[in-house]
Amino acid sequence: MDLILEGIKKAFWLLITFDPEVMSITFLSLQVSGSATLISLFIGISIGTTVALSKFPGRRVVVSLINTGMALPPVVVGLFVTIFLWRNGPLGVLGVLYTPTAMIIAQTVIATPIVMGITLAAIQQLPQKLRLQILALGATRIQMVWILIKEARLPLLAAVMAGFGGVISEVGASIMVGGNIKGYSRVLTTATVMETSRGNFDIAIALGIILLLLAYIINLILTQIQQRERPR
């Protein structure tokens, strides 16, 4: 208990003094996970909506793959992204391994299936008649898709929260592709693991508390937006 209290005091002190290293790590965490979430939203919503509104052979297999992707182990994602970005790998020419860019790529791979799966379920649960009514009123297919996305905005906001939550808290892929380099690719999760391995439990707890606060603040903002949009 004393260790936890010490960690809480340490976290409070690091925050009120705006510790440069902690601030740098926190902002990088937000930058990497925020960028990955935004990219995953564009890809995930696009593909999820397309699959939900389409009928084609093997559709159930595709849906099963999307649902399986929602549970991708981050360490496995990190392994394959590392192989692809390794200097002798297919994308080695990019030279981005052990950089924040590589971390964004890995986290995007993790978040995209989550967003895709929730989007697929959200669009599928809308009444079939709604699509026909929208088209009957003269809307184009693109307009119909946009209206359906607006109708499913509440679960899609949940997809944003799930996607962001899935990447801001992951550690395996970030260490493997980012290298946990001080002042360059070190984020809150990797820094917490490092301090724990060193036996600096008070600092590790402090970083963990800061990570929880960051996740809570982002999700609080998104929840406020979601609940404001909720039908009365």
Short mmCIF file of C-alpha atoms in Angstrom, two decimals:
data_model
loop_
_atom_site.label_atom_id
_atom_site.label_comp_id
_atom_site.label_asym_id
_atom_site.label_seq_id
_atom_site.Cartn_x
_atom_site.Cartn_y
_atom_site.Cartn_z
CA MET A 1 0.00 0.00 0.00
CA ASP A 2 2.88 2.36 0.82
CA LEU A 3 4.31 1.70 -2.65
CA ILE A 4 1.01 2.64 -4.32
CA LEU A 5 0.70 5.83 -2.24
CA GLU A 6 4.26 6.73 -3.12
CA GLY A 7 3.44 6.17 -6.80
CA ILE A 8 0.37 8.43 -6.56
CA LYS A 9 2.44 11.18 -4.91
CA LYS A 10 5.12 10.76 -7.55
CA ALA A 11 2.55 11.02 -10.35
CA PHE A 12 1.08 14.18 -8.78
CA TRP A 13 4.54 15.71 -8.47
CA LEU A 14 5.52 14.86 -12.06
CA LEU A 15 2.30 16.43 -13.33
CA ILE A 16 2.35 19.68 -11.33
CA THR A 17 6.04 20.26 -12.12
CA PHE A 18 5.51 19.50 -15.83
CA ASP A 19 8.48 17.12 -15.82
CA PRO A 20 9.99 17.52 -19.34
CA GLU A 21 10.62 13.81 -19.90
CA VAL A 22 7.17 12.76 -18.70
CA MET A 23 5.51 15.48 -20.78
CA SER A 24 7.48 14.37 -23.86
CA ILE A 25 6.52 10.73 -23.31
CA THR A 26 2.86 11.66 -22.73
CA PHE A 27 2.61 13.83 -25.84
CA LEU A 28 4.30 11.17 -27.97
CA SER A 29 1.85 8.57 -26.64
CA LEU A 30 -1.05 10.83 -27.58
CA GLN A 31 0.44 11.64 -30.98
CA VAL A 32 1.14 8.01 -31.93
CA SER A 33 -2.13 6.54 -30.64
CA GLY A 34 -4.19 9.49 -31.90
CA SER A 35 -2.72 9.22 -35.40
CA ALA A 36 -3.22 5.46 -35.47
CA THR A 37 -6.84 5.85 -34.33
CA LEU A 38 -7.60 8.47 -37.01
CA ILE A 39 -6.11 6.31 -39.77
CA SER A 40 -7.93 3.24 -38.49
CA LEU A 41 -11.23 5.18 -38.49
CA PHE A 42 -10.84 6.07 -42.16
CA ILE A 43 -9.93 2.50 -43.18
CA GLY A 44 -12.17 0.68 -40.70
CA ILE A 45 -15.35 2.66 -41.30
CA SER A 46 -14.88 2.51 -45.08
CA ILE A 47 -14.33 -1.26 -45.24
CA GLY A 48 -16.82 -2.07 -42.46
CA THR A 49 -19.57 -0.10 -44.18
CA THR A 50 -18.76 -1.62 -47.57
CA VAL A 51 -18.93 -5.18 -46.22
CA ALA A 52 -22.13 -4.45 -44.27
CA LEU A 53 -23.92 -3.13 -47.38
CA SER A 54 -22.59 -5.69 -49.85
CA LYS A 55 -23.54 -9.24 -50.76
CA PHE A 56 -20.86 -11.41 -52.34
CA PRO A 57 -19.62 -15.01 -52.24
CA GLY A 58 -17.56 -15.69 -49.14
CA ARG A 59 -19.01 -12.77 -47.22
CA ARG A 60 -19.34 -14.82 -44.04
CA VAL A 61 -15.68 -15.75 -44.27
CA VAL A 62 -14.75 -12.08 -44.58
CA VAL A 63 -16.94 -11.17 -41.59
CA SER A 64 -15.32 -13.97 -39.58
CA LEU A 65 -11.87 -12.66 -40.48
CA ILE A 66 -12.86 -9.14 -39.38
CA ASN A 67 -14.22 -10.46 -36.08
CA THR A 68 -11.06 -12.51 -35.56
CA GLY A 69 -8.96 -9.42 -36.29
CA MET A 70 -10.60 -7.64 -33.38
CA ALA A 71 -8.64 -9.96 -31.08
CA LEU A 72 -5.26 -9.68 -32.81
CA PRO A 73 -2.46 -10.13 -30.23
CA PRO A 74 -0.35 -6.93 -30.28
CA VAL A 75 2.87 -8.90 -29.95
CA VAL A 76 2.01 -10.86 -33.12
CA VAL A 77 1.26 -7.60 -34.94
CA GLY A 78 4.59 -6.25 -33.72
CA LEU A 79 6.40 -9.34 -35.00
CA PHE A 80 4.98 -9.13 -38.53
CA VAL A 81 5.33 -5.34 -38.79
CA THR A 82 8.97 -5.71 -37.69
CA ILE A 83 9.56 -8.36 -40.36
CA PHE A 84 7.99 -6.18 -43.04
CA LEU A 85 9.93 -3.06 -41.98
CA TRP A 86 13.24 -4.82 -41.35
CA ARG A 87 15.99 -3.62 -43.68
CA ASN A 88 15.76 -6.88 -45.67
CA GLY A 89 11.96 -6.96 -45.51
CA PRO A 90 9.45 -5.97 -48.20
CA LEU A 91 9.15 -2.42 -46.81
CA GLY A 92 12.70 -2.09 -45.51
CA VAL A 93 13.42 0.59 -48.08
CA LEU A 94 11.23 2.98 -46.07
CA GLY A 95 13.73 2.92 -43.21
CA VAL A 96 11.10 3.57 -40.53
CA LEU A 97 11.77 0.69 -38.13
CA TYR A 98 12.38 1.88 -34.54
CA THR A 99 10.65 5.19 -35.20
CA PRO A 100 7.30 6.65 -34.11
CA THR A 101 6.10 6.06 -37.69
CA ALA A 102 6.58 2.31 -37.24
CA MET A 103 4.62 2.50 -33.99
CA ILE A 104 1.77 4.28 -35.78
CA ILE A 105 1.74 1.56 -38.45
CA ALA A 106 1.62 -1.23 -35.85
CA GLN A 107 -1.08 0.47 -33.79
CA THR A 108 -3.12 1.14 -36.93
CA VAL A 109 -3.04 -2.58 -37.72
CA ILE A 110 -4.29 -3.29 -34.19
CA ALA A 111 -7.05 -0.66 -34.15
CA THR A 112 -8.42 -1.05 -37.69
CA PRO A 113 -10.11 -4.47 -37.19
CA ILE A 114 -11.70 -3.18 -33.97
CA VAL A 115 -13.21 -0.18 -35.76
CA MET A 116 -14.11 -2.33 -38.74
CA GLY A 117 -15.94 -4.94 -36.66
CA ILE A 118 -17.96 -2.40 -34.65
CA THR A 119 -18.81 -0.45 -37.83
CA LEU A 120 -19.94 -3.64 -39.55
CA ALA A 121 -22.24 -4.51 -36.65
CA ALA A 122 -23.53 -0.92 -36.36
CA ILE A 123 -24.49 -0.64 -40.05
CA GLN A 124 -25.95 -4.15 -40.17
CA GLN A 125 -28.32 -3.46 -37.29
CA LEU A 126 -29.96 -0.56 -39.14
CA PRO A 127 -33.35 -1.53 -40.67
CA GLN A 128 -33.16 -2.79 -44.26
CA LYS A 129 -36.18 -0.64 -45.09
CA LEU A 130 -34.26 2.50 -44.15
CA ARG A 131 -31.88 2.00 -47.08
CA LEU A 132 -34.79 1.53 -49.48
CA GLN A 133 -36.55 4.63 -48.14
CA ILE A 134 -33.43 6.76 -48.56
CA LEU A 135 -32.96 5.57 -52.17
CA ALA A 136 -36.67 6.03 -52.88
CA LEU A 137 -36.36 9.70 -51.89
CA GLY A 138 -33.84 10.18 -54.68
CA ALA A 139 -30.57 9.91 -52.77
CA THR A 140 -27.50 8.57 -54.53
CA ARG A 141 -25.72 5.54 -53.12
CA ILE A 142 -22.98 7.74 -51.65
CA GLN A 143 -25.60 9.94 -49.97
CA MET A 144 -27.34 6.83 -48.65
CA VAL A 145 -24.08 5.57 -47.13
CA TRP A 146 -23.43 8.94 -45.49
CA ILE A 147 -26.94 9.01 -43.99
CA LEU A 148 -26.53 5.45 -42.67
CA ILE A 149 -23.22 6.38 -41.05
CA LYS A 150 -24.89 9.38 -39.40
CA GLU A 151 -27.69 7.11 -38.14
CA ALA A 152 -25.09 4.75 -36.65
CA ARG A 153 -23.03 7.56 -35.10
CA LEU A 154 -23.49 6.40 -31.50
CA PRO A 155 -21.96 2.93 -31.95
CA LEU A 156 -19.35 4.47 -34.26
CA LEU A 157 -18.27 6.77 -31.43
CA ALA A 158 -17.96 3.62 -29.36
CA ALA A 159 -15.69 2.30 -32.12
CA VAL A 160 -13.49 5.38 -31.72
CA MET A 161 -13.22 4.77 -27.97
CA ALA A 162 -12.53 1.06 -28.43
CA GLY A 163 -9.91 1.69 -31.11
CA PHE A 164 -8.12 4.37 -29.09
CA GLY A 165 -8.33 2.32 -25.91
CA GLY A 166 -6.88 -0.68 -27.71
CA VAL A 167 -3.76 1.17 -28.88
CA ILE A 168 -3.03 3.66 -26.09
CA SER A 169 -2.71 0.72 -23.68
CA GLU A 170 -0.77 -1.74 -25.83
CA VAL A 171 2.91 -2.36 -25.19
CA GLY A 172 4.15 -5.42 -27.09
CA ALA A 173 4.03 -4.03 -30.62
CA SER A 174 5.29 -0.59 -29.54
CA ILE A 175 8.45 -2.04 -27.98
CA MET A 176 9.12 -4.34 -30.93
CA VAL A 177 8.76 -1.76 -33.70
CA GLY A 178 9.66 1.40 -31.77
CA GLY A 179 12.61 0.20 -29.74
CA ASN A 180 11.70 2.26 -26.65
CA ILE A 181 14.40 4.83 -27.45
CA LYS A 182 14.63 7.61 -24.85
CA GLY A 183 13.51 10.98 -26.16
CA TYR A 184 12.47 9.50 -29.51
CA SER A 185 10.16 6.47 -29.41
CA ARG A 186 9.45 5.96 -25.71
CA VAL A 187 5.76 6.10 -24.79
CA LEU A 188 3.92 5.67 -21.49
CA THR A 189 3.40 1.92 -21.76
CA THR A 190 6.97 1.10 -22.78
CA ALA A 191 8.39 3.48 -20.16
CA THR A 192 6.24 1.77 -17.49
CA VAL A 193 7.60 -1.65 -18.47
CA MET A 194 11.17 -0.35 -18.44
CA GLU A 195 10.87 1.28 -15.00
CA THR A 196 9.25 -1.86 -13.61
CA SER A 197 12.11 -4.02 -14.91
CA ARG A 198 14.55 -1.64 -13.21
CA GLY A 199 12.72 -1.94 -9.92
CA ASN A 200 11.60 1.71 -9.95
CA PHE A 201 8.07 0.81 -8.93
CA ASP A 202 7.15 4.30 -7.72
CA ILE A 203 7.93 5.83 -11.13
CA ALA A 204 6.25 2.89 -12.90
CA ILE A 205 3.09 3.41 -10.85
CA ALA A 206 3.24 7.15 -11.52
CA LEU A 207 3.49 6.54 -15.29
CA GLY A 208 0.64 4.02 -15.07
CA ILE A 209 -1.55 6.56 -13.29
CA ILE A 210 -0.75 9.22 -15.91
CA LEU A 211 -1.66 6.72 -18.64
CA LEU A 212 -4.98 5.98 -16.94
CA LEU A 213 -5.70 9.71 -16.56
CA LEU A 214 -4.92 10.32 -20.23
CA ALA A 215 -7.19 7.47 -21.36
CA TYR A 216 -9.94 8.63 -19.01
CA ILE A 217 -9.84 12.25 -20.22
CA ILE A 218 -10.01 11.24 -23.90
CA ASN A 219 -12.84 8.78 -23.27
CA LEU A 220 -14.67 11.32 -21.10
CA ILE A 221 -14.64 13.81 -23.98
CA LEU A 222 -15.84 11.17 -26.46
CA THR A 223 -18.52 9.95 -24.02
CA GLN A 224 -19.81 13.51 -23.58
CA ILE A 225 -20.12 13.81 -27.36
CA GLN A 226 -21.78 10.39 -27.61
CA GLN A 227 -24.33 11.05 -24.89
CA ARG A 228 -25.13 14.48 -26.30
CA GLU A 229 -25.90 12.82 -29.63
CA ARG A 230 -28.14 10.21 -28.01
CA PRO A 231 -31.79 10.39 -29.13
CA ARG A 232 -34.09 11.80 -26.43
#
